[in-house]
Coordinates of C-alpha atoms in Angstrom, one line a residue:
Chain Z
M202 CA 102.2 110.5 106.0
D203 CA 100.7 114.0 105.8
T204 CA 103.3 115.2 103.2
L205 CA 102.5 112.0 101.2
T206 CA 98.8 112.4 101.5
R207 CA 99.1 116.2 100.4
L208 CA 101.4 115.0 97.4
A209 CA 99.0 112.4 96.5
A210 CA 96.3 114.9 95.8
E211 CA 98.4 116.5 93.4
D212 CA 100.1 113.5 91.8
E213 CA 98.0 110.6 90.9
R214 CA 100.8 108.2 90.3
I215 CA 101.5 108.0 94.0
F216 CA 100.6 104.7 95.5
L217 CA 101.0 103.4 99.0
V218 CA 101.4 99.7 100.0
T219 CA 101.7 98.5 103.6
A220 CA 102.5 95.1 105.1
D221 CA 99.7 95.4 107.7
L222 CA 101.4 98.0 109.6
G223 CA 100.6 101.7 110.2
Y224 CA 97.7 101.8 112.4
S225 CA 96.6 105.5 112.9
V226 CA 99.1 106.5 110.5
V227 CA 98.0 105.4 107.0
E228 CA 94.2 105.7 107.4
R229 CA 94.1 109.4 106.1
F230 CA 95.9 108.2 102.9
A231 CA 93.7 105.2 102.6
D232 CA 90.6 107.1 103.1
A233 CA 91.5 109.8 100.6
F234 CA 92.9 107.5 97.8
P235 CA 91.5 104.0 98.2
D236 CA 92.3 103.3 94.6
R237 CA 96.1 104.0 95.4
F238 CA 96.3 102.2 98.7
L239 CA 96.9 98.5 99.4
N240 CA 97.4 96.7 102.6
N241 CA 99.0 93.6 101.0
G242 CA 99.1 91.7 104.5
V243 CA 102.0 90.6 106.5
A244 CA 104.1 89.6 103.6
E245 CA 107.1 92.0 102.7
Q246 CA 108.5 89.9 99.9
N247 CA 105.2 90.0 98.1
M248 CA 104.8 93.7 99.0
T249 CA 108.0 94.6 97.2
G250 CA 107.3 92.5 94.3
I251 CA 103.9 94.0 93.9
A252 CA 105.4 97.5 94.3
A253 CA 107.9 96.7 91.5
G254 CA 104.9 95.5 89.3
L255 CA 103.0 98.7 90.1
A256 CA 105.9 100.9 89.4
M257 CA 106.5 99.1 86.0
S258 CA 103.0 100.2 85.4
G259 CA 103.6 103.9 86.0
Y260 CA 103.0 104.4 89.7
T261 CA 105.4 105.9 92.2
V262 CA 105.1 103.4 95.0
F263 CA 105.8 103.9 98.6
T264 CA 106.2 100.6 100.6
Y265 CA 105.8 101.0 104.4
S266 CA 106.4 98.9 107.5
I267 CA 108.1 99.1 110.8
A268 CA 112.0 98.9 111.4
N269 CA 113.6 96.1 109.4
F270 CA 110.6 94.4 107.8
P271 CA 110.4 96.4 104.5
V272 CA 114.2 96.3 104.1
M273 CA 115.7 93.2 105.4
R274 CA 113.0 90.7 104.9
C275 CA 112.8 91.5 101.3
L276 CA 116.3 92.7 100.5
E277 CA 116.7 90.6 97.5
Q278 CA 113.4 91.8 96.0
I279 CA 114.6 95.4 96.5
R280 CA 117.9 94.5 95.0
N281 CA 116.7 92.4 92.0
D282 CA 113.1 93.6 91.3
V283 CA 113.5 97.2 92.2
C284 CA 117.0 98.5 92.0
Y285 CA 118.1 96.4 89.0
H286 CA 115.2 97.6 87.1
N287 CA 115.6 101.1 88.4
L288 CA 112.0 101.4 89.4
N289 CA 110.0 104.1 91.3
V290 CA 109.8 102.3 94.6
K291 CA 110.4 104.2 97.8
V292 CA 110.8 102.0 100.8
V293 CA 109.8 103.6 104.1
A294 CA 110.8 102.2 107.3
V295 CA 109.6 103.7 110.6
G296 CA 111.5 102.8 113.7
G297 CA 115.1 103.6 112.7
G298 CA 117.6 103.0 115.4
F299 CA 116.1 102.4 118.9
S300 CA 112.8 104.1 118.0
Y301 CA 111.0 101.0 119.0
G302 CA 113.6 100.1 121.6
S303 CA 111.7 98.2 124.1
L304 CA 110.2 95.8 121.5
G305 CA 113.7 94.2 121.2
Y306 CA 116.3 93.6 118.8
S307 CA 113.9 92.5 115.9
H308 CA 112.6 95.9 116.0
H309 CA 115.9 97.8 116.2
G310 CA 117.0 99.3 112.9
M311 CA 120.7 99.0 113.2
E312 CA 121.9 97.7 109.8
D313 CA 119.5 99.2 107.5
L314 CA 121.5 102.2 106.3
A315 CA 124.6 100.1 105.7
V316 CA 122.6 97.5 103.7
T317 CA 120.6 100.0 101.6
R318 CA 123.3 102.5 100.7
V319 CA 125.3 99.9 98.9
L320 CA 122.4 98.9 96.5
P321 CA 122.7 100.4 93.0
N322 CA 120.5 103.3 91.8
M323 CA 119.3 103.8 95.5
T324 CA 118.8 107.0 97.2
V325 CA 119.1 106.7 101.0
A326 CA 117.9 109.3 103.3
A327 CA 117.4 109.4 107.2
P328 CA 115.7 112.7 108.2
A329 CA 116.2 114.3 111.5
D330 CA 112.9 116.1 112.0
P331 CA 109.4 116.6 110.3
F332 CA 110.9 119.6 108.3
E333 CA 113.5 117.3 106.8
T334 CA 111.1 114.6 106.1
E335 CA 108.8 116.8 104.4
A336 CA 111.7 118.1 102.1
I337 CA 113.0 114.6 101.4
V338 CA 109.5 113.2 100.6
N339 CA 108.9 116.0 98.2
T340 CA 112.3 115.4 96.5
M341 CA 111.8 111.6 96.5
V342 CA 108.6 111.9 94.6
K343 CA 110.2 114.1 91.9
T344 CA 113.4 111.8 91.7
P345 CA 113.0 108.8 89.5
G346 CA 114.4 105.5 90.8
P347 CA 114.5 103.6 94.1
G348 CA 114.6 105.2 97.4
Y349 CA 114.9 104.4 101.1
L350 CA 113.5 106.6 103.7
R351 CA 114.4 105.8 107.2
L352 CA 112.2 107.4 109.8
G353 CA 112.0 107.5 113.7
K354 CA 108.6 107.2 115.3
A355 CA 105.7 109.6 114.5
G356 CA 105.8 112.8 116.7
E357 CA 109.5 113.6 116.6
P358 CA 110.2 117.2 117.8
R359 CA 110.8 119.9 115.1
L360 CA 114.5 120.8 115.4
H361 CA 114.8 123.2 112.5
E362 CA 113.0 126.6 112.8
G363 CA 110.9 126.1 109.7
P364 CA 110.7 124.4 106.3
V365 CA 114.1 123.6 105.0
E366 CA 115.7 123.8 101.6
L367 CA 117.2 120.4 101.0
P368 CA 118.1 119.3 97.5
C369 CA 118.9 115.5 96.8
G370 CA 122.1 114.7 98.5
G371 CA 122.1 118.1 100.4
F372 CA 122.9 118.7 104.1
L373 CA 122.1 121.3 106.6
K374 CA 124.3 123.3 108.8
V375 CA 122.5 123.5 112.2
R376 CA 125.1 125.4 114.2
S377 CA 128.4 127.1 113.4
G378 CA 131.5 126.7 115.4
Q379 CA 135.3 126.1 115.2
G380 CA 137.5 123.2 115.3
V381 CA 135.1 120.4 116.1
T382 CA 132.6 119.5 113.4
I383 CA 129.7 116.9 114.3
L384 CA 128.0 115.3 111.4
S385 CA 124.7 113.7 112.5
T386 CA 122.3 111.6 110.6
G387 CA 118.7 110.7 111.3
G388 CA 117.1 111.2 114.7
M389 CA 120.4 111.6 116.4
L390 CA 120.3 115.4 115.6
D391 CA 118.3 115.9 118.6
S392 CA 121.2 114.3 120.8
A393 CA 123.7 116.2 118.7
L394 CA 122.1 119.6 119.6
K395 CA 122.4 118.6 123.3
V396 CA 125.9 117.5 122.8
S397 CA 126.9 120.7 121.2
Q398 CA 125.2 122.7 124.1
E399 CA 127.1 120.6 126.6
L400 CA 130.4 121.2 124.6
S401 CA 129.6 124.9 124.6
R402 CA 129.4 125.0 128.2
Q403 CA 132.9 123.4 128.4
G404 CA 134.2 126.1 126.1
V405 CA 134.1 124.2 122.8
E406 CA 131.9 125.6 120.0
A407 CA 131.2 122.8 117.7
T408 CA 129.9 123.1 114.1
L409 CA 126.8 120.8 113.7
I410 CA 125.6 119.5 110.4
S411 CA 122.6 117.3 109.8
V412 CA 123.4 114.9 107.0
P413 CA 120.1 113.2 106.0
Y414 CA 121.3 111.8 102.6
L415 CA 123.8 109.1 102.8
T416 CA 123.6 108.5 99.1
P417 CA 123.8 110.5 96.9
L418 CA 125.7 113.0 99.0
D419 CA 127.0 116.4 97.9
Q420 CA 130.6 115.5 98.5
Q421 CA 132.2 118.6 97.2
G422 CA 129.9 120.7 99.2
L423 CA 130.5 118.8 102.3
L424 CA 134.3 118.8 101.9
Q425 CA 134.1 122.6 101.5
V426 CA 132.2 123.0 104.7
L427 CA 134.7 120.6 106.5
S428 CA 137.8 122.5 105.5
G429 CA 139.3 124.1 108.6
S430 CA 137.9 121.4 110.7
E431 CA 140.3 119.9 113.3
L432 CA 138.2 117.0 114.6
L433 CA 135.3 115.4 112.6
V434 CA 132.7 113.5 114.5
T435 CA 130.0 111.2 112.9
L436 CA 127.0 110.5 115.2
E437 CA 124.4 108.0 114.1
E438 CA 121.9 105.6 115.8
H439 CA 123.1 102.7 113.7
G440 CA 125.7 100.0 113.6
A441 CA 128.9 100.0 111.4
G442 CA 128.6 100.8 107.7
G443 CA 126.3 103.8 107.8
L444 CA 127.3 107.5 108.1
S445 CA 130.7 106.7 109.5
S446 CA 131.5 104.6 106.7
V447 CA 130.1 107.1 104.2
I448 CA 132.4 109.8 105.6
A449 CA 135.4 107.6 106.1
E450 CA 135.2 106.6 102.4
L451 CA 134.9 110.2 101.3
L452 CA 138.1 111.3 103.4
M453 CA 140.0 108.4 102.1
E454 CA 139.1 108.6 98.6
T455 CA 139.8 112.4 98.4
G456 CA 143.0 112.3 100.4
T457 CA 141.4 114.6 103.0
F458 CA 143.0 114.3 106.4
I459 CA 141.0 115.3 109.5
P460 CA 141.2 113.5 112.7
F461 CA 138.1 111.4 112.9
L462 CA 135.8 110.1 115.6
P463 CA 133.1 107.9 114.2
L464 CA 130.4 107.3 116.9
Y465 CA 127.9 104.5 116.2
A466 CA 126.8 101.4 117.9
R467 CA 129.5 98.8 117.8
G468 CA 127.9 95.5 117.2
E469 CA 126.4 95.3 120.6
I470 CA 122.9 93.8 120.7
V471 CA 120.7 95.4 123.2
S472 CA 118.4 93.0 125.0
V473 CA 117.1 95.0 127.8
A474 CA 113.9 97.1 127.8
G475 CA 114.3 100.9 128.0
S476 CA 113.5 104.3 126.6
Q477 CA 115.2 105.3 123.4
E478 CA 117.7 107.5 125.4
Q479 CA 118.4 104.7 127.9
L480 CA 119.2 102.3 124.9
R481 CA 121.4 105.0 123.4
E482 CA 123.4 105.0 126.6
Q483 CA 123.6 101.1 126.4
V484 CA 125.7 101.4 123.2
G485 CA 127.6 104.5 124.2
L486 CA 125.5 107.0 122.3
G487 CA 124.0 108.9 125.4
V488 CA 124.5 112.7 125.3
H489 CA 127.1 112.7 128.2
Q490 CA 128.9 109.9 126.8
V491 CA 129.2 111.5 123.4
T492 CA 130.3 114.8 124.9
A493 CA 133.0 113.0 126.9
R494 CA 134.3 111.1 124.0
I495 CA 134.5 114.3 121.9
L496 CA 136.2 116.2 124.7
E497 CA 138.7 113.4 125.3
K498 CA 139.6 113.2 121.6
W499 CA 139.6 117.1 121.3
K500 CA 142.0 117.6 124.3
K501 CA 144.6 115.0 123.0
Chain C
M245 CA 94.5 80.5 63.9
I246 CA 97.9 79.0 63.7
S247 CA 97.8 75.3 62.8
T248 CA 98.8 72.5 65.1
E249 CA 101.5 71.4 62.8
T250 CA 103.1 74.9 62.8
L251 CA 103.1 75.1 66.6
K252 CA 104.7 71.7 66.7
A253 CA 107.3 72.6 64.1
R254 CA 108.2 75.9 66.1
A255 CA 108.6 73.9 69.3
L256 CA 111.1 71.5 67.5
Q257 CA 112.8 74.6 66.1
I258 CA 113.1 76.2 69.6
R259 CA 114.4 72.9 71.0
K260 CA 117.2 72.7 68.1
L261 CA 118.2 76.3 68.7
S262 CA 118.3 75.8 72.5
V263 CA 120.5 72.8 72.5
Q264 CA 122.9 74.3 70.0
M265 CA 123.1 77.4 72.2
V266 CA 123.6 75.5 75.5
S267 CA 126.2 73.1 73.9
R268 CA 128.1 75.8 72.3
V269 CA 129.1 77.6 75.6
N270 CA 128.8 74.4 77.9
A271 CA 126.0 75.9 79.9
S272 CA 123.5 74.2 82.2
H273 CA 119.7 73.9 82.4
I274 CA 118.9 72.4 79.0
G275 CA 116.6 69.9 80.8
S276 CA 114.7 72.8 82.4
S277 CA 114.6 74.7 79.0
F278 CA 113.2 71.7 77.1
S279 CA 110.4 71.0 79.6
M280 CA 108.7 74.4 78.8
V281 CA 109.2 74.6 75.1
E282 CA 105.7 73.8 74.1
L283 CA 104.3 76.2 76.8
L284 CA 106.5 79.0 75.4
T285 CA 105.6 78.3 71.8
V286 CA 101.8 78.4 72.3
L287 CA 102.1 81.4 74.5
Y288 CA 104.1 83.4 72.0
S289 CA 102.4 82.0 68.9
H290 CA 98.9 82.0 69.9
F291 CA 98.1 83.7 73.1
L292 CA 100.3 86.7 74.2
K293 CA 99.4 90.0 72.5
I294 CA 103.0 91.3 72.2
D295 CA 104.3 93.0 69.0
P296 CA 108.0 92.3 68.4
A297 CA 108.0 95.6 66.6
R298 CA 106.8 97.4 69.7
P299 CA 107.8 95.2 72.7
Q300 CA 107.2 98.1 75.1
D301 CA 103.7 99.0 74.0
P302 CA 101.8 99.8 77.1
A303 CA 98.8 97.8 76.0
R304 CA 100.9 94.6 75.6
D305 CA 100.4 91.5 77.6
R306 CA 103.0 91.0 80.2
F307 CA 105.0 87.7 80.3
I308 CA 107.3 86.9 83.2
L309 CA 109.6 83.8 83.1
S310 CA 110.1 83.4 86.7
K311 CA 112.3 80.3 86.3
G312 CA 115.1 82.5 84.8
H313 CA 117.6 79.6 84.6
A314 CA 115.8 78.4 81.7
A315 CA 116.5 81.5 79.6
A316 CA 118.0 79.6 76.6
S317 CA 114.7 78.4 75.2
L318 CA 113.1 81.9 76.1
Y319 CA 115.7 83.5 73.9
A320 CA 115.2 81.0 71.1
T321 CA 111.5 81.5 71.4
L322 CA 111.9 85.3 71.1
A323 CA 114.2 84.8 68.2
V324 CA 111.7 82.6 66.4
H325 CA 108.9 85.2 67.1
G326 CA 110.9 88.1 65.8
F327 CA 111.9 89.9 69.1
I328 CA 115.6 89.4 68.4
D329 CA 117.7 88.4 65.4
G330 CA 118.2 84.7 65.1
S331 CA 122.0 85.3 64.6
E332 CA 122.2 86.8 68.1
L333 CA 121.6 83.4 69.7
E334 CA 125.1 82.3 68.7
E335 CA 126.3 85.0 71.1
Y336 CA 124.4 83.4 74.1
N337 CA 126.4 83.4 77.2
L338 CA 129.6 84.6 75.4
P339 CA 131.5 87.5 76.8
G340 CA 129.8 90.8 76.1
S341 CA 126.4 89.3 75.2
R342 CA 123.2 90.5 76.7
L343 CA 121.9 86.9 76.4
L344 CA 122.9 86.0 80.0
G345 CA 122.5 82.6 81.4
H346 CA 119.5 83.8 83.4
A347 CA 116.7 85.8 81.7
S348 CA 117.5 89.4 81.4
H349 CA 115.3 92.5 81.0
K350 CA 117.9 94.0 78.6
V351 CA 116.6 91.6 75.9
P352 CA 113.5 92.9 74.0
G353 CA 110.5 90.9 75.0
V354 CA 111.7 90.1 78.6
E355 CA 109.8 92.1 81.4
L356 CA 111.8 91.1 84.2
S357 CA 115.3 89.8 85.1
T358 CA 115.0 86.6 86.9
G359 CA 117.3 84.0 88.2
S360 CA 116.7 84.2 91.9
L361 CA 113.5 82.1 92.3
G362 CA 110.2 83.2 93.6
H363 CA 110.3 86.7 92.3
G364 CA 108.1 86.5 89.1
L365 CA 104.6 85.9 90.7
P366 CA 104.8 88.8 93.2
V367 CA 105.8 91.2 90.4
G368 CA 103.2 89.7 88.3
C369 CA 100.5 90.4 90.9
G370 CA 101.7 94.0 90.9
L371 CA 101.3 94.3 87.1
A372 CA 97.9 92.5 87.3
L373 CA 96.7 94.8 90.2
A374 CA 97.9 97.9 88.4
A375 CA 96.0 96.9 85.3
K376 CA 92.8 96.5 87.4
R377 CA 93.4 99.8 89.3
L378 CA 94.1 101.7 86.0
G379 CA 91.4 100.0 84.0
R380 CA 93.6 98.5 81.4
R381 CA 92.7 95.2 79.6
H382 CA 96.1 93.5 79.1
R383 CA 96.9 90.3 80.7
T384 CA 99.8 89.1 82.9
V385 CA 101.1 85.6 82.5
V386 CA 103.9 84.1 84.9
L387 CA 105.6 80.8 84.3
V388 CA 107.2 79.2 87.3
S389 CA 108.9 75.9 87.8
D390 CA 107.6 73.3 90.3
G391 CA 110.8 73.4 92.3
E392 CA 110.5 77.2 92.5
L393 CA 107.2 76.8 94.4
D394 CA 109.2 75.9 97.5
E395 CA 110.0 79.6 97.7
G396 CA 107.6 81.2 100.4
S397 CA 107.3 84.4 98.3
N398 CA 105.2 82.4 95.9
W399 CA 102.7 81.4 98.6
E400 CA 102.4 85.1 99.6
A401 CA 101.3 85.8 96.2
I402 CA 99.3 82.8 95.7
L403 CA 97.2 83.9 98.8
F404 CA 97.2 87.5 97.4
A405 CA 95.9 87.1 93.9
P406 CA 92.6 85.4 94.5
H407 CA 91.9 87.8 97.4
H408 CA 92.1 90.8 95.0
K409 CA 90.2 88.9 92.4
L410 CA 93.0 89.1 89.8
D411 CA 91.4 87.3 86.9
N412 CA 93.7 89.1 84.5
L413 CA 96.6 87.1 86.0
L414 CA 97.6 83.6 84.8
L415 CA 100.1 81.5 86.2
V416 CA 101.7 78.5 84.4
V417 CA 103.5 75.8 86.4
D418 CA 106.0 73.8 84.5
Y419 CA 105.6 70.6 86.5
N420 CA 108.3 68.4 85.5
K421 CA 108.8 66.7 88.8
I422 CA 112.5 67.1 89.1
Q423 CA 114.3 70.0 91.0
S424 CA 117.9 70.7 91.5
L425 CA 118.9 67.9 93.7
G426 CA 116.2 65.2 93.2
N427 CA 112.6 64.4 92.5
V428 CA 110.2 67.1 93.8
K429 CA 108.2 64.3 95.6
D430 CA 111.5 63.5 97.6
V431 CA 112.8 66.9 98.2
L432 CA 109.6 68.8 99.3
D433 CA 106.5 67.2 97.9
L434 CA 104.1 69.6 96.2
H435 CA 101.3 66.8 95.9
P436 CA 98.4 67.4 95.9
L437 CA 99.2 70.6 93.9
A438 CA 95.9 71.1 92.2
E439 CA 93.9 70.9 95.5
K440 CA 96.3 73.3 97.0
F441 CA 95.6 75.9 94.6
E442 CA 91.9 75.3 94.6
T443 CA 91.8 75.8 98.3
F444 CA 93.6 79.0 98.0
G445 CA 90.8 80.1 95.5
W446 CA 92.3 79.7 92.0
H447 CA 90.7 78.3 89.0
V448 CA 92.9 75.2 88.2
K449 CA 93.5 73.5 84.8
E450 CA 95.5 70.4 84.6
I451 CA 97.0 69.6 81.2
D452 CA 99.8 67.7 79.4
G453 CA 102.3 70.5 79.0
H454 CA 103.7 69.1 75.7
D455 CA 100.3 68.7 73.9
V456 CA 100.0 72.1 72.1
E457 CA 96.3 71.7 71.6
Q458 CA 95.7 71.1 75.4
I459 CA 97.9 74.1 76.1
R460 CA 96.0 76.2 73.5
S461 CA 92.6 75.1 74.9
A462 CA 93.7 75.8 78.5
L463 CA 94.9 79.3 77.5
D464 CA 91.6 80.0 75.6
N465 CA 89.8 79.0 78.7
F466 CA 91.4 81.8 80.6
A467 CA 89.1 84.5 79.2
E468 CA 86.1 82.7 80.6
V469 CA 87.3 82.7 84.2
Q470 CA 85.8 85.7 86.0
G471 CA 86.7 86.9 89.5
R472 CA 89.6 84.8 90.2
P473 CA 93.1 84.1 88.9
M474 CA 93.9 80.9 86.8
V475 CA 96.6 78.4 87.2
I476 CA 97.6 75.9 84.5
L477 CA 99.4 72.9 86.0
A478 CA 101.3 71.7 83.0
H479 CA 102.6 68.3 83.5
T480 CA 105.9 68.1 81.7
V481 CA 109.0 66.0 81.2
K482 CA 112.4 67.5 82.1
G483 CA 114.7 67.2 78.9
K484 CA 111.6 66.5 76.7
G485 CA 112.3 65.5 73.1
V486 CA 115.8 63.9 73.6
S487 CA 115.9 60.4 74.6
Y488 CA 119.0 60.5 76.8
M489 CA 117.9 63.5 78.5
E490 CA 114.3 62.8 79.5
N491 CA 113.6 62.6 83.3
L492 CA 117.2 62.6 84.2
L493 CA 118.3 65.0 87.0
A494 CA 121.8 65.3 85.4
W495 CA 120.5 67.4 82.5
H496 CA 119.6 70.1 84.9
Y497 CA 123.4 70.8 84.9
K498 CA 125.1 68.9 82.2
S499 CA 125.7 70.2 78.7
P500 CA 125.7 68.1 75.6
N501 CA 129.1 67.3 74.2
Q502 CA 129.6 67.3 70.2
E503 CA 128.5 63.7 69.9
Q504 CA 125.4 64.2 72.2
L505 CA 124.5 67.5 70.3
A506 CA 124.6 65.6 67.1
Q507 CA 122.2 62.9 68.5
A508 CA 119.9 65.3 70.0
L509 CA 119.5 67.2 66.7
Q510 CA 119.0 64.0 64.9
E511 CA 116.3 62.9 67.3
L512 CA 114.6 66.3 67.1
E513 CA 114.9 66.3 63.3
E514 CA 113.2 62.8 63.3
Q515 CA 110.2 64.2 65.2
Q516 CA 109.6 66.7 62.4

């Protein structure tokens, strides 16, 4: 939101619409640019239609709400009104994965990446930390067309050392190793770093790459980085159809053979309270579970 | 000002073109297309400031046909008003044509592709709000069907527009009382619709949606309404203008065969 507020000072096209969510997050923007802020009420279908109308009139519109609400509730408005007309509407969801874990399944973002990445004209990005978020928001504002930005909660740790260079479709190598390559999207990078440290302690030096963009994706660049890998792992706090599918499709379509371990939440609905890390463990995505799965596959 | 006779003649011409289009490709929705013909005619001939030579002019009025299934008479209206060539209507719904069965924004003069119901009014609210925020004077008109008002997205927008004092937004309801599977009052009753809109804060005008002078007068009334959006509840007849179609659910789906087409054209001719 800080990035958006800064950009809005330079770019008078930027407009923010929320569906009555964003307490203590949107106020700075709303106070600075009241003419380009709208709390539309708890009505996501209308929010997305309004965003389309605003974008048709020249605005670059960010819609904002928690977890599934700005995506699932109004998926058809995003598909027909925004994507079909290729409008400058960027859908922002906070609460990707289990960020709002204890609030229950309604607030778990487990299908959003799968659903948005198949929409035409759509850019889909799930940044891992505030540096990635800043780079992606900067790029989205400059890139015409629909976008989906999947965030965690506010206050995620900074994982990169400083601001990152991240062109649209780009990815970031976080750690260099040999043999095992871990591709992580969104907030799982934090876990992936811990996994790679665990692996290192066990004598396996994994390469770790943060893949915030699901679509578009610099496929050639990624294939180049992957050449020489002997085990490819994808890691995401999401169900089927997200990064794992993006990478599986890439490998199959290009005839690239690398042993593949896709790690994601396999359809299990979590209905117990717990911290984000506890809920990750519920679906087999805890740091130690992931480390064990990789070692098991690696040693085979 | 365009004469009453010319408006009536144009409406008849649009009906004739529409029924020919629909019959040629055995398409649906002639009943829904016919119920709004006078509304479209007066909108395009009298009210909307849209230049067919510059359909993307930023200062143009915006018109959204939210009941996109009735695209046949919209395309015919656009042809009659010079947005597309009349000969293109013959390609309606044929392979490769941009004149799809539901309204398509690839056609000059169509702002929004519609077909899934309940999308037009929220987008219209966005257009109207943008005009307010940007200090632009153009108007936004959305035409919905009565059956379409079952969609909750409309009611989100119906709540929104008066709250934001969108007096540059005009909603027209083609109230023909028949929806896909039956009478509106039997499927999901809208009555009392005027009171519902009034309670939500709209300025309501109820008219006979086939009387071009009543339509013209209601549209002209729009400029006088300040501080809130306006809705025209246009009471219409599904399949209006052809005796065997009027008020019959079947013509939501059926397409006239050659014999029926000839009869329809003859009846329309006699109304000239």
